[in-house]
mmCIF file of C-alpha atoms (C1' of nucleotides) in Angstrom:
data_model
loop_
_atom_site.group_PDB
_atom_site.id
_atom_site.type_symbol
_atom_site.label_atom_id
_atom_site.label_comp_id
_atom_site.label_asym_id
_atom_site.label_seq_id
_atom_site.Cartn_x
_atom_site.Cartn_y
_atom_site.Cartn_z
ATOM 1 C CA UNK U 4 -6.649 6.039 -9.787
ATOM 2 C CA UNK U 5 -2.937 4.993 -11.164
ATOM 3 C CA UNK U 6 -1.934 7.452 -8.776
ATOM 4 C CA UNK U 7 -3.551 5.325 -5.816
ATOM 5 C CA UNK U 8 -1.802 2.352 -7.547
ATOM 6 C CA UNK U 9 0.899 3.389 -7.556
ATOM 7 C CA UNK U 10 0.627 4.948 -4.025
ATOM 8 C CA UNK U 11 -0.197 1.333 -3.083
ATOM 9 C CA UNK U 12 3.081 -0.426 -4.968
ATOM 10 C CA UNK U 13 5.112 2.465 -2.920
ATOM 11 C CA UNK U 14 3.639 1.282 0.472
ATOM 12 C CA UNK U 15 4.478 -2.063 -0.013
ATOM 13 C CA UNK U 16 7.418 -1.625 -1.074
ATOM 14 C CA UNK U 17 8.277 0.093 1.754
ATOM 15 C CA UNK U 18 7.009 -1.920 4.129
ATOM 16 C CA UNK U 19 8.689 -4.930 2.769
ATOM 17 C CA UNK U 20 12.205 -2.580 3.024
ATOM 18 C CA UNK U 21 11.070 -1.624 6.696
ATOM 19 C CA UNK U 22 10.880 -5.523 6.833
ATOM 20 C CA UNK U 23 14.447 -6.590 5.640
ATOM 21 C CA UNK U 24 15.971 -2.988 7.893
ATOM 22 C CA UNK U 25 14.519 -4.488 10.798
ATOM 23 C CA UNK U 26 15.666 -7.739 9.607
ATOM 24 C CA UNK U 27 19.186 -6.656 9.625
ATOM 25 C CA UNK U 28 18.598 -4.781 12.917
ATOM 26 C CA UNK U 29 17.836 -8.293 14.417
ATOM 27 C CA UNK U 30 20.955 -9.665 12.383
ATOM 28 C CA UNK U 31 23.262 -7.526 14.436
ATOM 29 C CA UNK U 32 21.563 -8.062 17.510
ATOM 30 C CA UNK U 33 21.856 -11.605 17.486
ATOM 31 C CA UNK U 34 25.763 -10.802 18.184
ATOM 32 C CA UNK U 35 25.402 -8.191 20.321
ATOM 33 C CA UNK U 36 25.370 -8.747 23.899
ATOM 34 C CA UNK U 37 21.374 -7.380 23.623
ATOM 35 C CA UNK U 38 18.802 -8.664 25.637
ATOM 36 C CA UNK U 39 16.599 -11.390 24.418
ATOM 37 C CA UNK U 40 13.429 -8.945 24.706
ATOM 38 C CA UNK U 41 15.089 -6.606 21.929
ATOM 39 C CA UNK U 42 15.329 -9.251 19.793
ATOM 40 C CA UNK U 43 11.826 -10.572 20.605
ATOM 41 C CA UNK U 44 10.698 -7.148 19.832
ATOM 42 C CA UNK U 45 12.165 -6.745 16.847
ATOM 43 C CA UNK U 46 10.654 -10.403 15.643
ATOM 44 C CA UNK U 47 7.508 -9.007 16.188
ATOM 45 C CA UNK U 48 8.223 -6.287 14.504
ATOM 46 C CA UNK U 49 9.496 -8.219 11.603
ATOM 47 C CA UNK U 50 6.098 -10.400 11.284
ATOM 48 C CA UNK U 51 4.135 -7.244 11.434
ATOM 49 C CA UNK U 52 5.656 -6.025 8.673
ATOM 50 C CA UNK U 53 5.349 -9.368 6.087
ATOM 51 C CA UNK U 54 1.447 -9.316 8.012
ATOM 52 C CA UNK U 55 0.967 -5.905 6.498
ATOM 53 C CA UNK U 56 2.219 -6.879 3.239
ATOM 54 C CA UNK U 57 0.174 -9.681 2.781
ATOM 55 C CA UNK U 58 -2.712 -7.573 4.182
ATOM 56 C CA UNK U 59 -2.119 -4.964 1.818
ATOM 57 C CA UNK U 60 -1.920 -7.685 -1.185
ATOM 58 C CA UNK U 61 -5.082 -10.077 0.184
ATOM 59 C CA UNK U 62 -7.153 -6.630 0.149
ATOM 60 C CA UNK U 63 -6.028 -6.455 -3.512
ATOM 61 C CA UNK U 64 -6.863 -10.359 -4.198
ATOM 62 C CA UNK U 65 -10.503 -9.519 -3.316
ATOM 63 C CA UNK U 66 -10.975 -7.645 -5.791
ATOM 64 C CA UNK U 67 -11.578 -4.041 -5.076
ATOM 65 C CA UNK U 68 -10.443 -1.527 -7.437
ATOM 66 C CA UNK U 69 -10.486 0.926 -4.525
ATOM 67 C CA UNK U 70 -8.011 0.526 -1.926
ATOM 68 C CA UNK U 71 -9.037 1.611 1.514
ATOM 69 C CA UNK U 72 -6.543 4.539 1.451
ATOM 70 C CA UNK U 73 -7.080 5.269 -2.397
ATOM 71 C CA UNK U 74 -9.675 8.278 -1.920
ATOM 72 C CA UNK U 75 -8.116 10.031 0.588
ATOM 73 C CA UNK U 76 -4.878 9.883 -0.816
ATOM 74 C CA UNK U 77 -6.039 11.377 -3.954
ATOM 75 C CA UNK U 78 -6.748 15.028 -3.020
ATOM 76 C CA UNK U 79 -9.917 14.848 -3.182
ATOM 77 C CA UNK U 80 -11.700 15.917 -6.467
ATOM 78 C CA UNK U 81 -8.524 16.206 -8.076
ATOM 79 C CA UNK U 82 -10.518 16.557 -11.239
ATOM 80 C CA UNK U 83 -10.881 20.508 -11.374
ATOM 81 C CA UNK U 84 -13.091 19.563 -14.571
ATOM 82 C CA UNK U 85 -16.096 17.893 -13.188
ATOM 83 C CA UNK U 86 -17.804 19.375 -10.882
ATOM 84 C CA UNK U 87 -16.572 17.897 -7.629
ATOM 85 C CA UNK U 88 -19.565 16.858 -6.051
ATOM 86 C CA UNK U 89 -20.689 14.833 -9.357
ATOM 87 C CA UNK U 90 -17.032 13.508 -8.889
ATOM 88 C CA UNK U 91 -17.918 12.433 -5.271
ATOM 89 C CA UNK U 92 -19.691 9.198 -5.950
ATOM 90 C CA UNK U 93 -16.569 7.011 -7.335
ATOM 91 C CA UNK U 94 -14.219 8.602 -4.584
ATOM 92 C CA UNK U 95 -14.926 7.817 -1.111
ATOM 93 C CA UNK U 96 -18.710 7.201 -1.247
ATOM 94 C CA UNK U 97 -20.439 4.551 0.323
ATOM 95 C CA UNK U 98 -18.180 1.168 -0.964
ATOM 96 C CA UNK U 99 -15.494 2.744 0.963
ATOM 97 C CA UNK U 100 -17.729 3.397 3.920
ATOM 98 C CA UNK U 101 -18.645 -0.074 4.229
ATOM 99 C CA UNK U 102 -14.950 -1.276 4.048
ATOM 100 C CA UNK U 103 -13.404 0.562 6.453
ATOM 101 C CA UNK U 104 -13.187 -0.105 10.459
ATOM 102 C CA UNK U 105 -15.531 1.029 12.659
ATOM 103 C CA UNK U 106 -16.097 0.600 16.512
ATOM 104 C CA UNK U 107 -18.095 2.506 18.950
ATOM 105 C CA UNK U 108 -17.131 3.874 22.200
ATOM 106 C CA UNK U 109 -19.594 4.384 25.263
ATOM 107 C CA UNK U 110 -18.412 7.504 27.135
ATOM 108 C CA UNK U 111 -20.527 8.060 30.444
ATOM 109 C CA UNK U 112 -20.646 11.285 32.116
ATOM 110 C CA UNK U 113 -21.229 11.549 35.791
ATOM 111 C CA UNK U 114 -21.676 15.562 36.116
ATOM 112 C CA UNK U 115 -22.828 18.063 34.756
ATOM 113 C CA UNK U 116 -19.606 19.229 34.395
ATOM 114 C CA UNK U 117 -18.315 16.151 32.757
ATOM 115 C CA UNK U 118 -19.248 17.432 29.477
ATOM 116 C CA UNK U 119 -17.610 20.529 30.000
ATOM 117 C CA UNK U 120 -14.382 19.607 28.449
ATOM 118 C CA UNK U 121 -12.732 17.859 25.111
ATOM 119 C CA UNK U 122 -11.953 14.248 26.045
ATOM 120 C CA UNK U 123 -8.634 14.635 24.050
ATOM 121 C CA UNK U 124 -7.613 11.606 22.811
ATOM 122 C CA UNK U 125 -3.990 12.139 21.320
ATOM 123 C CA UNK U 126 -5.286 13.138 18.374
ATOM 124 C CA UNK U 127 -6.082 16.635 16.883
ATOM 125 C CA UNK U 128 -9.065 16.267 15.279
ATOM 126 C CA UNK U 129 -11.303 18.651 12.865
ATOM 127 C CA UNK U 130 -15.080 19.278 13.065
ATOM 128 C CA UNK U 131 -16.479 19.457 10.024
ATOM 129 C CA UNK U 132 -20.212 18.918 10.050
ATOM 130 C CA UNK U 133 -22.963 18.474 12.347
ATOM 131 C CA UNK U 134 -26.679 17.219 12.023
ATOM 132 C CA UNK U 135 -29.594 17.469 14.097
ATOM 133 C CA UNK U 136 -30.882 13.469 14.876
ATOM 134 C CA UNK U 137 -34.187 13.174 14.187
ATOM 135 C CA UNK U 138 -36.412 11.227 16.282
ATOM 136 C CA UNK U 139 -33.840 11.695 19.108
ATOM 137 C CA UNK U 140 -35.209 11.695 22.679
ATOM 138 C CA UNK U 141 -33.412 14.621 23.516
ATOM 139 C CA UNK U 142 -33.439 16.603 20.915
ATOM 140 C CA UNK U 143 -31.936 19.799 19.743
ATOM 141 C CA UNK U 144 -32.118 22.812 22.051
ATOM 142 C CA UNK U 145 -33.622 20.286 24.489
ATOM 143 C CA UNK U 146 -32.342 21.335 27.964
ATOM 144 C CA UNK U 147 -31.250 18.354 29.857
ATOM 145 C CA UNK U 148 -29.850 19.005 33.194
ATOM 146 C CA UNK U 149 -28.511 22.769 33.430
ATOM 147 C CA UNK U 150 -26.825 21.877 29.895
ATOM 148 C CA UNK U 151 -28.278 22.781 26.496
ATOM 149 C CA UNK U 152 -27.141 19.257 24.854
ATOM 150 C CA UNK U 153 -28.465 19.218 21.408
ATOM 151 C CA UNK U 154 -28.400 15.844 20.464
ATOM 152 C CA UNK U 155 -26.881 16.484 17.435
ATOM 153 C CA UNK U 156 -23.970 14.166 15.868
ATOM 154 C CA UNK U 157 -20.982 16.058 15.160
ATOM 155 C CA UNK U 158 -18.479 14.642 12.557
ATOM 156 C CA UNK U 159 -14.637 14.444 13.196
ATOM 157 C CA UNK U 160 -12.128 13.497 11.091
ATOM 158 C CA UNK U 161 -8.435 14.226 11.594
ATOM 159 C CA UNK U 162 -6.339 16.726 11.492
ATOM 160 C CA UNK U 163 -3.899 15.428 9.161
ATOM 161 C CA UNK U 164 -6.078 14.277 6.759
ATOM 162 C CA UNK U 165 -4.762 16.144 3.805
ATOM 163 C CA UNK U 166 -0.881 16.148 5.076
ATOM 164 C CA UNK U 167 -0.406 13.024 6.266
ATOM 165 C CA UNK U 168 -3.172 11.015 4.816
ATOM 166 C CA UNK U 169 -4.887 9.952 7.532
ATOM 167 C CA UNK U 170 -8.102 9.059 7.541
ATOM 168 C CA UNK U 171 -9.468 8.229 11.151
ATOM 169 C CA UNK U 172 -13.031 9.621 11.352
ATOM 170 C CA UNK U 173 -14.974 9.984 14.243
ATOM 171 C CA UNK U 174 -19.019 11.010 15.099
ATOM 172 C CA UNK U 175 -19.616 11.778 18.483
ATOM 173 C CA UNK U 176 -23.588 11.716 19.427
ATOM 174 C CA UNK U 177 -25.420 11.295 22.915
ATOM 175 C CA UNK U 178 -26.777 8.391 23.199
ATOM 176 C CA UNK U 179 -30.670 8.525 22.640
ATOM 177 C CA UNK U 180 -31.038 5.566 25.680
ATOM 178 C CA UNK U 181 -29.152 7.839 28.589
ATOM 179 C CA UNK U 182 -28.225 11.555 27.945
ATOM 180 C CA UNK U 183 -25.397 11.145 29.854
ATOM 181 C CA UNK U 184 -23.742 8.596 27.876
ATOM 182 C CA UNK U 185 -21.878 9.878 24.398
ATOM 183 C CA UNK U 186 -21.423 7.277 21.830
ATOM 184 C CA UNK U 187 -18.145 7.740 19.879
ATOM 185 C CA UNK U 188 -18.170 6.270 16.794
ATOM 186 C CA UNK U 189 -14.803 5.450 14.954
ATOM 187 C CA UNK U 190 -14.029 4.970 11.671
ATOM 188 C CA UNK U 191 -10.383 4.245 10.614
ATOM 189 C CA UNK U 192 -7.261 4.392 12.786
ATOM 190 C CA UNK U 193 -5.345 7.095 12.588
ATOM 191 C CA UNK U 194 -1.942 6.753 10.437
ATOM 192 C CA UNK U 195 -0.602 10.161 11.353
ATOM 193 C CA UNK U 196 1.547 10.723 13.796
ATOM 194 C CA UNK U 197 0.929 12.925 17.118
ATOM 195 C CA UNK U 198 2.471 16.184 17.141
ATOM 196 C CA UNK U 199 3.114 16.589 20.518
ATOM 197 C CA UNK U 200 5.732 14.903 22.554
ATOM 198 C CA UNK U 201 4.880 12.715 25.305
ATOM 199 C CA UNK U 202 8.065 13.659 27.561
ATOM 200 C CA UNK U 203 6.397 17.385 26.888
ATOM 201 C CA UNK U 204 3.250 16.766 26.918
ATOM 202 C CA UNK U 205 1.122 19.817 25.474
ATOM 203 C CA UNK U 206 0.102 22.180 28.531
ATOM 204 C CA UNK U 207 -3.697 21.287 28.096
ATOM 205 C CA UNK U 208 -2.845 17.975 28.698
ATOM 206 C CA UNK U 209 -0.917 18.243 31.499
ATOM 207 C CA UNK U 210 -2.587 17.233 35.051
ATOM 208 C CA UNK U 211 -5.672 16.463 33.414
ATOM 209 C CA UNK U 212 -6.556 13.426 35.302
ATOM 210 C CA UNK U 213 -10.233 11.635 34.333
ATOM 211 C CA UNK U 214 -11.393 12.244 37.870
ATOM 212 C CA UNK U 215 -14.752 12.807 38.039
ATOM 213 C CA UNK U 216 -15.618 10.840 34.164
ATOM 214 C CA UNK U 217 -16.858 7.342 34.416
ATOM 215 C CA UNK U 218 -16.110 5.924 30.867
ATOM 216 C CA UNK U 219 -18.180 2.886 30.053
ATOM 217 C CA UNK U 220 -16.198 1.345 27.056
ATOM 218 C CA UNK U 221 -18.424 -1.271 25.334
ATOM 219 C CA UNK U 222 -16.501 -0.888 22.452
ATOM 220 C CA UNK U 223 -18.585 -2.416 18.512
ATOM 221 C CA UNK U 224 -16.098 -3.187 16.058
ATOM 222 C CA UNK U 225 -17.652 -3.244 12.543
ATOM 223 C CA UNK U 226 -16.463 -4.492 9.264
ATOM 224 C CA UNK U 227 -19.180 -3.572 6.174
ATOM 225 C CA UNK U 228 -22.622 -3.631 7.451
ATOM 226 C CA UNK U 229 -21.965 -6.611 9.498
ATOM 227 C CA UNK U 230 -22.346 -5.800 13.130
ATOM 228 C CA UNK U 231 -19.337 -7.775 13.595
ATOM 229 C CA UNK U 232 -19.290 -7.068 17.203
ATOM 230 C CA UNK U 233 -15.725 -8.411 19.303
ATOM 231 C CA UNK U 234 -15.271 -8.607 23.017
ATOM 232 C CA UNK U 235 -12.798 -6.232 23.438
ATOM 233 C CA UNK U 236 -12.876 -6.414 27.255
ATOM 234 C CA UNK U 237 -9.713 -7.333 27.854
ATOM 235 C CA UNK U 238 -8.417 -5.595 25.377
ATOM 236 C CA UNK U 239 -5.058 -3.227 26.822
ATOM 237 C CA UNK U 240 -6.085 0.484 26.758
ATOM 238 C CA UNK U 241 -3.118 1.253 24.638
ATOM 239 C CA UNK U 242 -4.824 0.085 21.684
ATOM 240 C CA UNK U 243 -7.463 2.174 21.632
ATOM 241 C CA UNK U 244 -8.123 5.453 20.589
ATOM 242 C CA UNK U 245 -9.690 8.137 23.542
ATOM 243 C CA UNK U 246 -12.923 9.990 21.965
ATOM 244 C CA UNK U 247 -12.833 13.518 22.863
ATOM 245 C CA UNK U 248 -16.422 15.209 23.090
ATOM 246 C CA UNK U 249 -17.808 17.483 20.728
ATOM 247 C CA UNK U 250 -20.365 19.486 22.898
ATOM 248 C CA UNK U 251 -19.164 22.415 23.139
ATOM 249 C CA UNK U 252 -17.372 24.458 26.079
ATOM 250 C CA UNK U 253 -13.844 23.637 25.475
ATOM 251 C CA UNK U 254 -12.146 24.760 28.291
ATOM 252 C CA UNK U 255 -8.836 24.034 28.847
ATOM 253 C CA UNK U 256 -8.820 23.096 32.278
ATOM 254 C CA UNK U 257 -11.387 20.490 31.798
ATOM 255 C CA UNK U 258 -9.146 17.495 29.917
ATOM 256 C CA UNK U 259 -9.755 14.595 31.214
ATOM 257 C CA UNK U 260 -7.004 12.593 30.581
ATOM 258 C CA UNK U 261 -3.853 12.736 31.757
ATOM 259 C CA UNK U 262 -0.499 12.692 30.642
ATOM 260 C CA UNK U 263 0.317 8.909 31.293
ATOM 261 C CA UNK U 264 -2.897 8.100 29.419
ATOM 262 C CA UNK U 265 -2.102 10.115 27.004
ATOM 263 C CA UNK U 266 1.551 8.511 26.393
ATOM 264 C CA UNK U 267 0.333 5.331 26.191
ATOM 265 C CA UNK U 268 -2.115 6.149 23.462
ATOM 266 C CA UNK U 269 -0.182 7.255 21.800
ATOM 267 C CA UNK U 270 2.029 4.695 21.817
ATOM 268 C CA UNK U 271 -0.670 2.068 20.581
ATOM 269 C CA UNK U 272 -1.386 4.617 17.728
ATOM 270 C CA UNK U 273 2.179 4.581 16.602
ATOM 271 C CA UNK U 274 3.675 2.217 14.845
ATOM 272 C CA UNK U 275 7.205 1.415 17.036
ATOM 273 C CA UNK U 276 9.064 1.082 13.697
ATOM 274 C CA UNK U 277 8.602 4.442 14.102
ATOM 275 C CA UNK U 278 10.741 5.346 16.992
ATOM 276 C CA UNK U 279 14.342 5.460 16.132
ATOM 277 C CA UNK U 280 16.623 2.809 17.690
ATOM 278 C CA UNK U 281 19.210 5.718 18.134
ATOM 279 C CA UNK U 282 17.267 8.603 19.092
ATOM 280 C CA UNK U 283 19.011 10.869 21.065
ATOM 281 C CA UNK U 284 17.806 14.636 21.187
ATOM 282 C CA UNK U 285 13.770 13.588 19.769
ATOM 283 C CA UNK U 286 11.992 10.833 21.725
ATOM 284 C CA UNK U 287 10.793 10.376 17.836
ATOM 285 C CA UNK U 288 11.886 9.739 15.005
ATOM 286 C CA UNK U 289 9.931 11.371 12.108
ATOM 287 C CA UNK U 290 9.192 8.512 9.562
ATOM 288 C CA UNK U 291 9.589 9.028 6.344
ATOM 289 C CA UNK U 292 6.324 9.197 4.542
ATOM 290 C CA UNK U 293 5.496 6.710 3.416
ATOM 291 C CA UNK U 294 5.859 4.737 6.518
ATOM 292 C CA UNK U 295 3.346 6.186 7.993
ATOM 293 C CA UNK U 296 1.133 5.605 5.335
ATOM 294 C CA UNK U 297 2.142 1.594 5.279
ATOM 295 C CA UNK U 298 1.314 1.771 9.261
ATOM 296 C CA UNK U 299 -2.336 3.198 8.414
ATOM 297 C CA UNK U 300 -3.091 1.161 5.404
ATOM 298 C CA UNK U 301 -2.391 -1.681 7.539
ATOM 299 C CA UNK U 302 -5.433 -0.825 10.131
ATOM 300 C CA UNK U 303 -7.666 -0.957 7.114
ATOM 301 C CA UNK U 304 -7.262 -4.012 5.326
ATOM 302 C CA UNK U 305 -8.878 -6.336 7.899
ATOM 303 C CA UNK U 306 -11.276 -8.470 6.639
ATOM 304 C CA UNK U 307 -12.145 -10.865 9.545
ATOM 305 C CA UNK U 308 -13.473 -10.674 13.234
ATOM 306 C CA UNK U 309 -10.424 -11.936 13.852
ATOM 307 C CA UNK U 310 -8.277 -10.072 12.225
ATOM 308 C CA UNK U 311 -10.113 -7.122 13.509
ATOM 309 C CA UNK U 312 -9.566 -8.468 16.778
ATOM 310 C CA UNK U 313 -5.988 -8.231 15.962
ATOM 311 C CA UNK U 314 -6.097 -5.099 14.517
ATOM 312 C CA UNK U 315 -7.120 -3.512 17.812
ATOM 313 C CA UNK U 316 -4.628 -5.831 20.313
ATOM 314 C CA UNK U 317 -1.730 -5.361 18.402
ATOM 315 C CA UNK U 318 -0.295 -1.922 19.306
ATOM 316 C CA UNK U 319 -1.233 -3.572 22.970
ATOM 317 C CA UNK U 320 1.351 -6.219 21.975
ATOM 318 C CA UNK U 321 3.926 -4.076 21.111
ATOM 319 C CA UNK U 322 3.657 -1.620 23.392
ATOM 320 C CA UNK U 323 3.197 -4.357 26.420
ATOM 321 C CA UNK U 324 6.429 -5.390 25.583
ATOM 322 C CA UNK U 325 9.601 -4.297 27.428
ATOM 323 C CA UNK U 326 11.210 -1.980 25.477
ATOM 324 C CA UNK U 327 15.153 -3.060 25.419
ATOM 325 C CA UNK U 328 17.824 -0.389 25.864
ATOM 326 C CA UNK U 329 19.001 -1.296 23.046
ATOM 327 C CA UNK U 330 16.119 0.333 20.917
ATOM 328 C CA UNK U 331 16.173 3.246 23.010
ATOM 329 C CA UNK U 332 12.985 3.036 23.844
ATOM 330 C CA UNK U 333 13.499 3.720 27.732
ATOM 331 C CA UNK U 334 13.579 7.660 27.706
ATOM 332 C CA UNK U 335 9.919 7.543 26.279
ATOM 333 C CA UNK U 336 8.365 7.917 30.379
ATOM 334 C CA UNK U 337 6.365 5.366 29.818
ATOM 335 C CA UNK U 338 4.837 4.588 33.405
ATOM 336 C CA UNK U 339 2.481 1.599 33.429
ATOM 337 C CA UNK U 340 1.323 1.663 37.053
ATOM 338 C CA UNK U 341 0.141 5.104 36.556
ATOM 339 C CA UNK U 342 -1.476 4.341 33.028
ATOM 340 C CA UNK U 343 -3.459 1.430 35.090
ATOM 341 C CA UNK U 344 -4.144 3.811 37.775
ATOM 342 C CA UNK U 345 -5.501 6.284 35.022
ATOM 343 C CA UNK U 346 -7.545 3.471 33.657
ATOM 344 C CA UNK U 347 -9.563 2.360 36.935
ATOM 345 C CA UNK U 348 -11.980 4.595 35.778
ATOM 346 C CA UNK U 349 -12.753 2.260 33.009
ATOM 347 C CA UNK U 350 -13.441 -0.797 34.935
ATOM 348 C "C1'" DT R 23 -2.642 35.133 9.347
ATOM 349 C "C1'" DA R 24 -3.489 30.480 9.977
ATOM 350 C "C1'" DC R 25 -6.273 27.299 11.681
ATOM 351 C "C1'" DA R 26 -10.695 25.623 13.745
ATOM 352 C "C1'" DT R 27 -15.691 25.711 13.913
ATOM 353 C "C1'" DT R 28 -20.312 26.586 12.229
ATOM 354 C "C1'" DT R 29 -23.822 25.846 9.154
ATOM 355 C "C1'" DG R 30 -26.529 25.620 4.942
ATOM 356 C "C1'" DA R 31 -26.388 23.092 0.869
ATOM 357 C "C1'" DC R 32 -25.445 19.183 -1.689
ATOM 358 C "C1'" DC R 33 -25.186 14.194 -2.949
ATOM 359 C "C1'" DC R 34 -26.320 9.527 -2.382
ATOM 360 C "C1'" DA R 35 -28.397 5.322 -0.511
ATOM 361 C "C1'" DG R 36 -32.339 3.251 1.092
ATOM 362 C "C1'" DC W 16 -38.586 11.478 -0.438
ATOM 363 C "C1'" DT W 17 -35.836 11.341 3.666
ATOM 364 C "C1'" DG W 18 -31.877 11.045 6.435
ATOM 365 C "C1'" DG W 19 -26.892 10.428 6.765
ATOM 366 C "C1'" DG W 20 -22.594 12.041 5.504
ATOM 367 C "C1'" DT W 21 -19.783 15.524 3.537
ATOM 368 C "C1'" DC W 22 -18.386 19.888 1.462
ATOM 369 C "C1'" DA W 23 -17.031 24.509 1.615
ATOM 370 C "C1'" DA W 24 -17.920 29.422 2.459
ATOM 371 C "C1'" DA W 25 -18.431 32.263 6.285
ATOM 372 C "C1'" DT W 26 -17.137 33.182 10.713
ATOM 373 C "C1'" DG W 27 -14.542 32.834 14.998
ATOM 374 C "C1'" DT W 28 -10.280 32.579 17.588
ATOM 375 C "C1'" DA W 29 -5.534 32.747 19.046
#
DNA sequence: TACATTTGACCCAG
DNA sequence: CTGGGTCAAATGTA
């Protein structure tokens, strides 16, 4: 637990440092001849950082000994003296699980062959269980359509868990109303960072438009058992986080989204205090750690409709803005008219 | 060999 | 007691 605390103290710390850096980045751009969006930018950037403090130290003010980040953090069941599954109930159990962030995503397939394919999302992420719903209307080893679709919900979290912390989770279940609809479910935003370069995009994700997937986002954002639910209509695209389908068949050739999509996403699911303002070689610059922890502890703090609201709109604002020259931000192929062509399918 | 997936078992909340 | 969520060993894959 001191370890978490002290995790915590480190995090803040740092983002308060990112804070006054970005500060001082502003300081000199106030004499440079830089444009006056570089400098809005970097404001932004600036009051994102104090909002993540004071996130960070209101979740603390409410009282929970647990931060939202605490379990994972620790490795879990560090405790090689109790058995770890006994140690399982004051880690991660189910206080955590009602803290943290959840929305739901409404994926609709058109085709058969919709489902034929990972809906990759910018974001490697790791199966590790899967259960059988009861009482589902199409249950397991049901045939619907030529397809054998169990309706079983399959469990996701990321990748990076253990190296980087992060903690996004995801279940991915068809929906019991329409077969062809998948519900993702989302828990925690992902604080790791992308491996793959969005100037190179990874070869599976290359020409992998969404042609022939109708996505249906009615997106449920849930804080605690609340069903908290926001409009998130007009939320930008950026912001969110693309499911990618668990049912089986994962065929290369059968990504739907493309590269522009997935650039953008991962833009909103990156921090830009990430990117270096003098990259040259690397489109990215590699944060130290603990940034990217201070960037993911931040998307799990919320503790209002509003603020979850926020939570999901603000990579949108940051990304939405013009990126000066001056932060380099310009060789990052960013294309917006072919990120809203890619997103048509949504409406 | 490293990493991802599968799957039965386990734990906990309701 | 039941179902949801997770673990972790076994297995698969590149």
């Amino acid at each position: 637990m001191k370890r978490a605390v002290d995790w915590e103290q480190n995090t803040l710390i740092s983002e308060l440092n990112l804070g006054k850096e970005l500060a001082k980045q502003l300081q000199n751009h106030l004499n440079a001849a830089s444009s006056l969006e570089t400098r809005e930018i970097l404001i932004d950037e600036i009051l994102s950082c104090y909002d993540r403090s004071l996130s960070m130290l209101n979740w603390d003010a409410l009282g929970d000994n647990h931060t939202p980040y605490a379990s994972s953090m620790e490795p879990q069941y560090l405790d090689v003296n109790n058995s770890p599954r006994s140690n399982r109930t004051c880690k991660g159990g189910s206080k955590k699980r009602k803290t943290q962030q959840r929305w739901t995503e409404r994926l609709k397939v058109c085709s058969e062959s919709d489902v034929e394919g990972p809906l990759e999302d910018g974001h490697s992420w790791r199966k590790y269980g899967q259960k059988d719903i009861l009482g589902s209307r199409y249950p397991r080893h049901i045939m619907v359509s030529d397809l054998e679709c169990y309706n079983c919900r399959a469990y996701y979290r990321c990748t990076h868990r253990h190296t980087q912390g992060c903690l996004a989770n995801k279940q991915v279940q068809r929906s019991d109303e329409d077969p062809n609809v998948f519900e993702v479910n989302y828990k925690g935003r992902h604080t790791c960072l992308p491996v793959f370069n969005p100037t190179t995009p990874s070869p599976s994700l290359v020409n992998k438009r969404p042609k022939h997937i109708k996505v249906n986002r009615q997106e449920h954002l849930q804080q605690s058992e609340e069903v908290s639910e926001v409009k998130t209509d007009d939320l930008d695209i950026r912001g969110y986080i693309f499911p990618s389908f668990p049912f089986e068949n994962k065929d290369e050739d059968n990504n739907f989204f493309g590269e522009s999509l997935m650039t953008s996403n991962f833009l909103g699911s990156i921090s830009p205090s990430f990117v270096s303002p003098a990259t040259s070689d690397s489109d990215y610059y590699s944060p130290p750690r603990s940034h990217v922890h201070n960037f993911g502890a931040t998307r799990k703090v919320q503790t209002s409709e509003s603020d979850l609201t926020e939570t999901i709109s603000a990579p949108t604002s940051v990304t939405n803005s013009p990126i000066g020259e001056d932060l380099n931000f310009s060789n990052m192929c960013f294309d917006a008219d072919l990120l809203f062509d890619d997103l048509e399918c949504f409406a």
